[in-house]
Coordinates of C-alpha atoms and ligand atoms in Angstrom, one line a residue:
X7 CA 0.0 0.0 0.0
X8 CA 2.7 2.6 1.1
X9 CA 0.4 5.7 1.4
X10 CA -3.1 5.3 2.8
X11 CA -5.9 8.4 2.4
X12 CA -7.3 10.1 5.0
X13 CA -10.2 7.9 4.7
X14 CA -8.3 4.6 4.7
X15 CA -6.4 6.3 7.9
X16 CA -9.8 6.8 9.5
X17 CA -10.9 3.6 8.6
X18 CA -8.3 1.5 10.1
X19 CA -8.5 3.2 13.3
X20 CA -12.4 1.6 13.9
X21 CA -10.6 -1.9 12.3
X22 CA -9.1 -1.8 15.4
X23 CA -9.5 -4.3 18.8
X24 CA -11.9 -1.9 21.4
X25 CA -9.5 0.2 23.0
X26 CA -9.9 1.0 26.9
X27 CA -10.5 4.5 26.3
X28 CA -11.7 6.2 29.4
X29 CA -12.9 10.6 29.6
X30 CA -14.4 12.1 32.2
X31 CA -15.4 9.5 34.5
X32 CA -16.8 6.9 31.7
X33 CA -15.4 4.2 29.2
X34 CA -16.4 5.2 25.7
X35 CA -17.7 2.6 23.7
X36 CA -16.7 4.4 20.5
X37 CA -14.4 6.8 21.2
X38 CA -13.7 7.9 17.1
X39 CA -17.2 9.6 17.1
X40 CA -16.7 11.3 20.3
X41 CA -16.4 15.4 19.3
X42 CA -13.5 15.9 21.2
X43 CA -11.5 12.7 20.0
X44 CA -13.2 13.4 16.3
X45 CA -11.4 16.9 16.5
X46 CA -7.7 15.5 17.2
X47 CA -8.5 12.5 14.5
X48 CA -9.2 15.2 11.7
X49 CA -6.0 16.8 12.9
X50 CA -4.0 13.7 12.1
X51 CA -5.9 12.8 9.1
X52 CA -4.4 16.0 7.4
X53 CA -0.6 14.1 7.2
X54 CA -2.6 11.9 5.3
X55 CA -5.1 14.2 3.0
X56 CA -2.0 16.0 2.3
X57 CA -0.1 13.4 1.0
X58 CA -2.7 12.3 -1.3
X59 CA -2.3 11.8 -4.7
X60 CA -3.1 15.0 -6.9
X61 CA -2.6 17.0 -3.7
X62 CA -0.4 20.7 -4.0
X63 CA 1.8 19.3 -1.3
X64 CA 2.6 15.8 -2.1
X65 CA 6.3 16.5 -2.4
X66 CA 6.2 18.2 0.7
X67 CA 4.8 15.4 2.6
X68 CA 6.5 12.5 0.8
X69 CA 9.8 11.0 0.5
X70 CA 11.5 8.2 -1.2
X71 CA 12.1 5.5 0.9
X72 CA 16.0 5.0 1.6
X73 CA 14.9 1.3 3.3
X74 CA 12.3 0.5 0.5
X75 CA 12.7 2.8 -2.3
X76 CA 9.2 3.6 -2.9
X77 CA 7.6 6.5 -2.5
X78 CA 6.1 6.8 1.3
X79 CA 5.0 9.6 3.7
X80 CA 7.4 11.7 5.5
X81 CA 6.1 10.8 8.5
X82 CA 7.7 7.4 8.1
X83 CA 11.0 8.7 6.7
X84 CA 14.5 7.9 8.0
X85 CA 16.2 11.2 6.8
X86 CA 19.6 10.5 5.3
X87 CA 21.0 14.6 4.3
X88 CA 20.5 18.0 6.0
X89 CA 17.8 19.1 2.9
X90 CA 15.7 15.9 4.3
X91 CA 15.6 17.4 7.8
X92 CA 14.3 20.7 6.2
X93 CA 11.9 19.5 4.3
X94 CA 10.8 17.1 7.5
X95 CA 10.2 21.1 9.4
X96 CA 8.7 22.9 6.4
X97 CA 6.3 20.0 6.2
X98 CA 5.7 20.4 10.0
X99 CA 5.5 24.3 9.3
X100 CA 2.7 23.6 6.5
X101 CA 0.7 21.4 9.2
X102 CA 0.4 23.8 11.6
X103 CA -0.9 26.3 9.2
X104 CA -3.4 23.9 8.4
X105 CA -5.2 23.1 11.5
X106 CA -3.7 25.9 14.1
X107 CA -2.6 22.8 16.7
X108 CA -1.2 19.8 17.4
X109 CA -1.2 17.2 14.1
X110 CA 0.0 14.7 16.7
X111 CA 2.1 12.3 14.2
X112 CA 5.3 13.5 14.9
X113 CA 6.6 11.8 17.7
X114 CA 7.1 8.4 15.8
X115 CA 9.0 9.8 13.2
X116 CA 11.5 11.5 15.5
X117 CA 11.4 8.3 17.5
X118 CA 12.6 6.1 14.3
X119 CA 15.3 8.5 13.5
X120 CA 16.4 8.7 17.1
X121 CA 16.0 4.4 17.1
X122 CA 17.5 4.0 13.9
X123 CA 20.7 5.5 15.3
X124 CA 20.9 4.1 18.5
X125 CA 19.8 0.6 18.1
X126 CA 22.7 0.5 15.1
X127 CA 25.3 1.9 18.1
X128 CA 24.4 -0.5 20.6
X129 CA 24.5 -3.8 18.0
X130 CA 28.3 -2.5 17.4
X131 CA 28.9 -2.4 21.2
X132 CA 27.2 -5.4 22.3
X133 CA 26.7 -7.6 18.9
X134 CA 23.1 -7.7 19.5
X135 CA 20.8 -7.6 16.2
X136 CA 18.1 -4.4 17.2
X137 CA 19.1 -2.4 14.6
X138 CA 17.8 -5.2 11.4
X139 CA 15.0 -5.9 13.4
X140 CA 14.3 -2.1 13.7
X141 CA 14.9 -1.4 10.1
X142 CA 12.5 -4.9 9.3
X143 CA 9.6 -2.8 11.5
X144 CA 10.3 0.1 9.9
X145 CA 9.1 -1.4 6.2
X146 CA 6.2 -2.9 7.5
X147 CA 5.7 0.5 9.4
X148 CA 6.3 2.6 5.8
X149 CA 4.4 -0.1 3.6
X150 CA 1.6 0.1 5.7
X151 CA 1.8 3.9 6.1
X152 CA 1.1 3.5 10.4
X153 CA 1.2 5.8 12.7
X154 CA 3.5 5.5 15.4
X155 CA 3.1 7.0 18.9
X156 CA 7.1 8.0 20.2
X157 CA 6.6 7.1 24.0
X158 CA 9.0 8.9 26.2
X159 CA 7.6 9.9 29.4
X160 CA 7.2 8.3 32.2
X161 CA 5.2 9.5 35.5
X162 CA 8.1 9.6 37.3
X163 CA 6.7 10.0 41.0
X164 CA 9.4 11.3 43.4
X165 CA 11.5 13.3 41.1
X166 CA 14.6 12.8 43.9
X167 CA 14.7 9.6 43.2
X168 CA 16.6 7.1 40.2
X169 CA 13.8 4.5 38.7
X170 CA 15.0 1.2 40.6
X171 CA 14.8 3.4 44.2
X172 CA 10.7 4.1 43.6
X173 CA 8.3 3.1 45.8
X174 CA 6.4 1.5 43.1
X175 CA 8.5 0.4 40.0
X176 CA 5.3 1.0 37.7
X177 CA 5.9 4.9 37.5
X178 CA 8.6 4.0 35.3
X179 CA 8.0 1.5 32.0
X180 CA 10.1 -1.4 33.1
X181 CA 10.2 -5.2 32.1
X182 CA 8.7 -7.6 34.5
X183 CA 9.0 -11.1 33.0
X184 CA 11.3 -12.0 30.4
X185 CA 10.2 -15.3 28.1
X186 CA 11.8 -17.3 25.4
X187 CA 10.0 -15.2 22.7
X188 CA 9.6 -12.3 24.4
X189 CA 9.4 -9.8 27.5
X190 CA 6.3 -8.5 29.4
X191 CA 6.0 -4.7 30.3
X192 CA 4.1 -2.7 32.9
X193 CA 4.1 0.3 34.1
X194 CA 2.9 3.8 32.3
X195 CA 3.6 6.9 29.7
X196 CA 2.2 10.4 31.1
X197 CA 0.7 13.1 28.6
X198 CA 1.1 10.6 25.3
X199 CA 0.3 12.4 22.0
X200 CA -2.1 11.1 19.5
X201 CA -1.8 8.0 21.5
X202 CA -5.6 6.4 20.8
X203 CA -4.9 7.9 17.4
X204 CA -1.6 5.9 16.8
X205 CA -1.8 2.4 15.9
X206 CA 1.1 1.5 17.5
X207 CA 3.5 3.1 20.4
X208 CA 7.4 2.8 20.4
X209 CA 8.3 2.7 24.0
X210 CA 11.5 4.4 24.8
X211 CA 13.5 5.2 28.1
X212 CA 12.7 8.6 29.8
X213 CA 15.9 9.4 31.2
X214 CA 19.8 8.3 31.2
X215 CA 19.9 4.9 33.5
X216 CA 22.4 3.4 35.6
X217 CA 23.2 -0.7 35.8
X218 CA 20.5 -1.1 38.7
X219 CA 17.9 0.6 36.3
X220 CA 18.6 -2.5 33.8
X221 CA 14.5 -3.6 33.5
X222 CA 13.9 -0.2 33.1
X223 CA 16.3 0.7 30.0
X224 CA 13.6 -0.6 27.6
X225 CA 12.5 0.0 24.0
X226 CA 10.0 -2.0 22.2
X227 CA 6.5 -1.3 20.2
X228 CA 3.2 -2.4 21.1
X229 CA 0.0 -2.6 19.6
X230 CA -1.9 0.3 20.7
X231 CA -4.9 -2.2 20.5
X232 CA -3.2 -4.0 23.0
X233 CA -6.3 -5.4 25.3
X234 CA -3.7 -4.6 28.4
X235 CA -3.4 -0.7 27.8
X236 CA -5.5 1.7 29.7
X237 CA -5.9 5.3 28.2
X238 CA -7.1 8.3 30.2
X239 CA -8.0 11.1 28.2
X240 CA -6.2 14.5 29.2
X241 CA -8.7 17.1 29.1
X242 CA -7.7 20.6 27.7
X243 CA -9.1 24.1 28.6
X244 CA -12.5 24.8 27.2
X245 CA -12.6 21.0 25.6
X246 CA -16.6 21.5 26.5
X247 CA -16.8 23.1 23.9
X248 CA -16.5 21.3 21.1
X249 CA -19.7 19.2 22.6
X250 CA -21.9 22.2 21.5
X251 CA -23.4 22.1 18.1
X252 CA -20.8 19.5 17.2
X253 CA -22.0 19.3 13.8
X254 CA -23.4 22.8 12.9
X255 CA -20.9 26.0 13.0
X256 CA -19.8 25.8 16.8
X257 CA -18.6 28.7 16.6
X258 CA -17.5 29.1 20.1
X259 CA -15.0 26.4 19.4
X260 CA -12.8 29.0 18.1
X261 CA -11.4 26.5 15.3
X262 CA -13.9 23.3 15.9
X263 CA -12.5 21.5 13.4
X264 CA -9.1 20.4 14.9
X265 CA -7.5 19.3 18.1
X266 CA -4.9 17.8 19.8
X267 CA -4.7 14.7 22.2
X268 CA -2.6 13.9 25.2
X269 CA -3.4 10.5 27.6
X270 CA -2.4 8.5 30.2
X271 CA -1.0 5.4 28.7
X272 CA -1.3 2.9 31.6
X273 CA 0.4 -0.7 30.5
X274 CA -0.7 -3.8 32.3
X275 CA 1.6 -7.2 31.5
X276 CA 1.7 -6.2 27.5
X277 CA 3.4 -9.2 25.9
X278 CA 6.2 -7.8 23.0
X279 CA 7.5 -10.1 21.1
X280 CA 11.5 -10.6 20.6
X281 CA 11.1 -9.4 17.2
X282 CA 9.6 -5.7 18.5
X283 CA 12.0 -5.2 21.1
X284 CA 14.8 -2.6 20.3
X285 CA 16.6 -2.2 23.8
X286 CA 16.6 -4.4 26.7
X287 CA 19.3 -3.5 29.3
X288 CA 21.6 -1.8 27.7
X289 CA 21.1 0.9 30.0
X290 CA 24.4 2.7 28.5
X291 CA 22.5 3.9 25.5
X292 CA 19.1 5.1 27.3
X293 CA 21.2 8.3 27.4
X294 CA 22.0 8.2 23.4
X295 CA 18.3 7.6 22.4
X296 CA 16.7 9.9 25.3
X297 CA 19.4 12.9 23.8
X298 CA 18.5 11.7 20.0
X299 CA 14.7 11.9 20.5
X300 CA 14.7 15.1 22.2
X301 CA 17.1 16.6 19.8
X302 CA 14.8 15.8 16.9
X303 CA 12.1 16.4 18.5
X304 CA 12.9 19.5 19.3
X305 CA 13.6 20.7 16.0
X306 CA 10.3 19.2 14.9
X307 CA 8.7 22.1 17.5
X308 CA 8.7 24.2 14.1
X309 CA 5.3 23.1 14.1
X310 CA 4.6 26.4 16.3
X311 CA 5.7 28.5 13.6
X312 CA 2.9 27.1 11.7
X313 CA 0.5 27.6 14.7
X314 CA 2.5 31.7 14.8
X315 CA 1.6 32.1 11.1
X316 CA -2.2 31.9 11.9
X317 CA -1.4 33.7 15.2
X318 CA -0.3 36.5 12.9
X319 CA -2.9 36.0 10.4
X320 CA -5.5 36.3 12.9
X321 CA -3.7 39.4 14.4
X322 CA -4.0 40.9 10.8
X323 CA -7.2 39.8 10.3
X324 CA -8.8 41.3 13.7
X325 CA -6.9 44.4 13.4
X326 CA -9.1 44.9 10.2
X327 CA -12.6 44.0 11.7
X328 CA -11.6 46.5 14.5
X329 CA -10.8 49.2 12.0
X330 CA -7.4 49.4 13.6
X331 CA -5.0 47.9 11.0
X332 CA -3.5 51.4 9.5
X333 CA -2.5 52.3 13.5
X334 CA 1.2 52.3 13.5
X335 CA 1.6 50.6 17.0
X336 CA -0.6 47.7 15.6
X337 CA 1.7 47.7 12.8
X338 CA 4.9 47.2 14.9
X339 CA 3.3 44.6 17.2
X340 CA 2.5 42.1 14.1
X341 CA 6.1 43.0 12.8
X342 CA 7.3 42.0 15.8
X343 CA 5.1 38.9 16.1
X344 CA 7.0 37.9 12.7
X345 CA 10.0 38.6 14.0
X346 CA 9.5 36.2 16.7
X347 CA 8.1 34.0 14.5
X348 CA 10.9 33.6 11.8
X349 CA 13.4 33.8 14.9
X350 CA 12.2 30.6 15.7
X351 CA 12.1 28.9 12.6
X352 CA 15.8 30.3 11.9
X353 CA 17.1 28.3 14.6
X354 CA 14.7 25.3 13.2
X355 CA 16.1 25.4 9.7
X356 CA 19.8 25.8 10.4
X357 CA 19.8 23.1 13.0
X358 CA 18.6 21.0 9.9
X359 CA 20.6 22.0 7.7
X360 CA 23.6 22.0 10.0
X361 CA 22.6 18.1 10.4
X362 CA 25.6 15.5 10.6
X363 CA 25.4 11.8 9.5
X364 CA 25.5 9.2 12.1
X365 CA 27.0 5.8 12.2
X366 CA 24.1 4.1 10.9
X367 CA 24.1 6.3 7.8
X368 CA 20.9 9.0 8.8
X369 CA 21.1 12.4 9.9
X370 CA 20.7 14.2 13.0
X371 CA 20.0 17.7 13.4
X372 CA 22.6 19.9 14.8
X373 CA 22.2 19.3 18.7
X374 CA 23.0 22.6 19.9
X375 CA 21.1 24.8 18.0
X376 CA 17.7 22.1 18.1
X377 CA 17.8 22.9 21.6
X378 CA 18.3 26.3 21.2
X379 CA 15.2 25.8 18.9
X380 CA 13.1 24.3 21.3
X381 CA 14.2 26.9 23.9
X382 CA 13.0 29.9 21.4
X383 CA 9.8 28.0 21.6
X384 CA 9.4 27.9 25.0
X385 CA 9.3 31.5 24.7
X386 CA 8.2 33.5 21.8
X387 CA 4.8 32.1 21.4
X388 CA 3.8 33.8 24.8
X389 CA 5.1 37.2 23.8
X390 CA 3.3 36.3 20.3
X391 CA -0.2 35.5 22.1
X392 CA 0.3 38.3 24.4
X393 CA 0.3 40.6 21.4
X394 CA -2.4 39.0 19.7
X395 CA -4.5 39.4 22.9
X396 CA -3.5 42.7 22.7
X397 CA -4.6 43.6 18.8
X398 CA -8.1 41.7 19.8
X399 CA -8.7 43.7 22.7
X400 CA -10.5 42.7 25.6
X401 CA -13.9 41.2 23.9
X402 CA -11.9 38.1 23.3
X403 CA -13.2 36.9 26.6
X404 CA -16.7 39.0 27.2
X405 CA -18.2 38.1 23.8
X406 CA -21.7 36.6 24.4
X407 CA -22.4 32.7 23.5
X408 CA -23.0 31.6 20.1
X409 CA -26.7 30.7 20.7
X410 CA -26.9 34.7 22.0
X411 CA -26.4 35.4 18.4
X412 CA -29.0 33.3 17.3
X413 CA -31.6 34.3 19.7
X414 CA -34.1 36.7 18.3
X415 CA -34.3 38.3 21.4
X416 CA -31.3 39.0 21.6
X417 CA -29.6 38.7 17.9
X418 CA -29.7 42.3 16.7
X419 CA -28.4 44.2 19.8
X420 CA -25.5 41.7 19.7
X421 CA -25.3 42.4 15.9
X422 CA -26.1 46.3 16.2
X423 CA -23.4 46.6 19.6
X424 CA -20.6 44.4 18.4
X425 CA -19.6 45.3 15.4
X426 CA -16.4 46.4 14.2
X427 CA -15.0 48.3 10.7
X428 CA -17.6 49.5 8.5
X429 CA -19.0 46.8 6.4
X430 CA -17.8 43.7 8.7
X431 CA -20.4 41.3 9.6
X432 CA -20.6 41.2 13.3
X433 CA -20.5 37.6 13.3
X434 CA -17.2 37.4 11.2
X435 CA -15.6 39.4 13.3
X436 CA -17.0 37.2 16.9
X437 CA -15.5 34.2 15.1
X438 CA -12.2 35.4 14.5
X439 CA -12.1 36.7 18.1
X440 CA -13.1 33.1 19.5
X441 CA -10.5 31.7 17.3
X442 CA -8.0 34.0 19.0
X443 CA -9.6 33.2 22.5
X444 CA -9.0 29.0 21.5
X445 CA -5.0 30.1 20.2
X446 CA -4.4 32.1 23.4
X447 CA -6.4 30.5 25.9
X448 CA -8.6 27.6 24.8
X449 CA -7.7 23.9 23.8
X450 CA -5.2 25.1 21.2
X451 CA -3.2 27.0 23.7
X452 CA -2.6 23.4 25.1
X453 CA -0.5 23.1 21.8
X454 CA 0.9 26.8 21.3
X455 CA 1.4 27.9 24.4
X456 CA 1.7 24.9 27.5
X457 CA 3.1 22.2 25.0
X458 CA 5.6 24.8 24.0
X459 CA 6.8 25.0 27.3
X460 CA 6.8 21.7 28.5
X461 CA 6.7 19.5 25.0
X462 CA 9.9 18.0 24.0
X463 CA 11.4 18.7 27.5
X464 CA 10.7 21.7 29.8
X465 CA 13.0 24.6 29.4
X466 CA 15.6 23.3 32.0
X467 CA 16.3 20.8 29.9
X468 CA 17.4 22.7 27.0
X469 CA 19.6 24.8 29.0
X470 CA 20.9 21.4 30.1
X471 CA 21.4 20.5 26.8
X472 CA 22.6 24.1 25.5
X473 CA 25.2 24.0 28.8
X474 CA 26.6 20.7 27.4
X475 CA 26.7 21.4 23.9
X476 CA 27.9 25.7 24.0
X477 CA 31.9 24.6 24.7
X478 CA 31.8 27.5 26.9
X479 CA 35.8 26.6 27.6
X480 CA 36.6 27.5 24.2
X481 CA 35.3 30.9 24.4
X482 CA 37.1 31.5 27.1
X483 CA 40.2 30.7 25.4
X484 CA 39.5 33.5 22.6
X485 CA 39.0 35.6 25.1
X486 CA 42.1 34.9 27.4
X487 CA 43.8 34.9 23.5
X488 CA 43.0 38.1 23.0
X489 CA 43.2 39.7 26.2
X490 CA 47.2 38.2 26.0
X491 CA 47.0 36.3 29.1
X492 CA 49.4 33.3 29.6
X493 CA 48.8 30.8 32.7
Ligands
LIG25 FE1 4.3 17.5 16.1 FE2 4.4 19.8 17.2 FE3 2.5 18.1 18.1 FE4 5.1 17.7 18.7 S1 3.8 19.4 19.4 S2 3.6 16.2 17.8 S3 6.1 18.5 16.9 S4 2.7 19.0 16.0
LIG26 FE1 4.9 17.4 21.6

């Protein structure tokens, strides 16, 4: 098959085993129809619709295979040069244009490149076979067109203390039986993207182990199907929402057609067989893949310049219906909302481009300045939404309901006492203030603003990272060179 449509995508999600999908207090028997799950699935569906044949950005959401040779969504790519790498962020850039959050599919692509890598480092260490048994998953995973769910976190619990010293072992993933054609997992992955919407998670340590953490140095996929998996749905501000008028405009949904999704991924004795188990003690390399994912992942946070380029837009936009767009402090704030914008995506495309191959023969993005990326990220998108909030002004968040509109009661003062520039229809103008409300505020502020923050790795551990990477010593050599000073 190689490429499925966004139909086929949605399709093979209900082909699926039930899944143990719990939200607010109750199971869901079907959890694909449910609004809030429907708005994330539509949100993943796009890396598929995209990719479609006869569609304007095939090529940007495509690659040629460097396992199979055929053509196969980028999503599913090993990228072997720098220009790969860019095209893997200007895809992500595209994406959150198009639905203004989360499109979720990410994670397993940075987790392949990151696993690709690692598992080939550890086979030359140890003479252990991961990395053909990887690269045999990855076809099936590319012929089949699958999404993957990259599962890093773990709960954690008492933050003071090393996996093998918790209380209870299950805060971390760890194996607990190990059989002749396999091992058994428990244990759970906190905030997991897209997981229900994924049909298959690649497990992967959370943090660099020790030789007492040996069960818990683990990486393996599992079907997300997988009868022993619990998932309990995050809820995100103003989620309610998209339960109004679910299929009429809902206009107080901001941008009710997409959403994001984070879970609780609770594992209870899930069998993997030999065959999908990339790491299993070599606790050396939990470091190497933890660093590799993050470091990808990080880069692939260019997503948020996508979500800033309809931050911008909407800024723009607004700015007109108020009948404040020729003001020049409006002007400066959206050419600063740019600048903050393209500042980010600067560091995004030259940690790309400044990619370097790895032993196994694919690249990874320049270290230093993905992290420096991610740590842009944590930032700019706050100082963005503050200025949007700013050019909307204060009815962003004192704007009647929807159905306040509709009332006849009620309709024409809101019409008559709401309106904005000359010739704007009122109710234009209330829907592009609840979209800025959802951007800033609402359940795609989970994705701009609190996943930018915390998504990837919260800010300490960039500067971590940055620390590590900055060779601070060597600067101070130019410096003591300069200044002539001899020890
Ligand atoms: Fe992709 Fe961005 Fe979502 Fe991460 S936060 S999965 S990079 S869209
Ligand atoms: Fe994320």
């Amino acid at each position: 098959m190689a490429l499925m449509t966004g139909k086929e995508y949605r399709e093979s999600l209900r082909n699926r085993r039930p899944l143990n999908v719990y939200m607010a207090g109750e199971k869901l028997e079907n959890p694909y129809d449910h609004p809030i799950i429907a708005a994330s699935i539509n949100s993943i569906a796009l890396t598929y619709e995209l990719a479609e044949e006869g569609s304007p950005y095939r090529d940007d959401m495509t690659e040629i295979s460097v396992l199979s040779g055929k053509r196969i969504n980028r999503f599913c790519n090993i990228h072997t040069s720098p220009e790969q790498l860019y095209k893997k962020v200007g895809m992500q850039r595209l994406l959150g244009q198009k639905c203004g959050t989360c499109f979720q599919r990410c994670v397993g692509m940075d987790a392949f490149n990151a696993t690709y890598s690692t598992t080939y480092e550890i086979d030359e260490k140890y003479g252990t076979d991961y990395h053909e048994r990887f690269k045999k998953y990855l076809l099936d995973v590319e012929e089949r067109d699958l999404v993957v769910d990259g599962c890093m976190t773990d709960p954690k619990g008492d933050r003071s203390k090393r996996p093998h010293q918790c209380k209870d072992p299950d805060v971390y993933v760890h194996v607990v039986e190990r059989r002749p054609d396999g091992i058994v997992i428990s244990g759970a992955k906190a905030h997991q993207t897209g997981c229900i919407n994924s049909h298959h998670a690649l497990i992967m340590p959370t943090v660099t182990m020790g030789e007492e953490d040996k069960d818990f140095a683990v990486a393996c996929v599992v079907e997300s199907d997988d009868p022993g998996i619990t998932y309990i749905y995050g809820r995100q501000s103003c989620d309610t929402r998209l339960l109004e008028d679910p299929d009429g405009e809902n206009m107080d949904a901001g941008s009710p057609g997409f959403g994001g999704q984070e879970a609780l991924m609770v594992f209870d004795r899930v069998f993997v067989p030999t065959e999908r188990v990339f790491m299993d003690g070599e606790y050396d390399f939990s470091g190497m893949l933890v660093e590799r994912f993050a470091g990808y992942h990080r880069s692939s946070y260019a997503c948020k310049t996508g979500v800033g380029d309809v931050a911008i837009g909407a800024a723009q936009l607004i700015a007109e219906y108020n009948g404040a767009a020729k003001a020049s402090h409006v002007k400066d704030k959206i050419v600063e909302m740019n600048h903050l914008n393209e500042t980010i995506w600067s560091s995004a495309a030259a940690c790309c481009w400044l990619g370097k191959k790895t032993k196994s023969g694919n690249y990874l993005i320049d270290l230093l300045l993905a992290n420096v990326c991610k740590q842009n990220v944590t930032r700019f998108p706050y100082e963005i939404a503050r200025l949007l909030q700013d050019i909307a002004g204060g009815i962003m968040v004192t704007a009647p309901h929807a159905k306040d509109l509709q009332n006849p009661e009620t309709s024409e003062m809101v019409k008559k006492y709401l309106c904005g520039a000359d010739g704007v229809e009122t109710k234009n103008r209330l829907k592009a203030l609840r979209l800025i409300e959802n951007l800033t505020m609402g359940r795609a502020a989970v994705g701009y603003l609190t996943e930018s923050m915390h998504g990837a790795g919260s800010p300490q551990a960039q500067r971590i990272m940055i620390a590590r990477q900055a060779d601070v010593q060597r600067k101070k050599q130019y410096a003591k060179d300069l200044a002539r000073i001899k020890d």
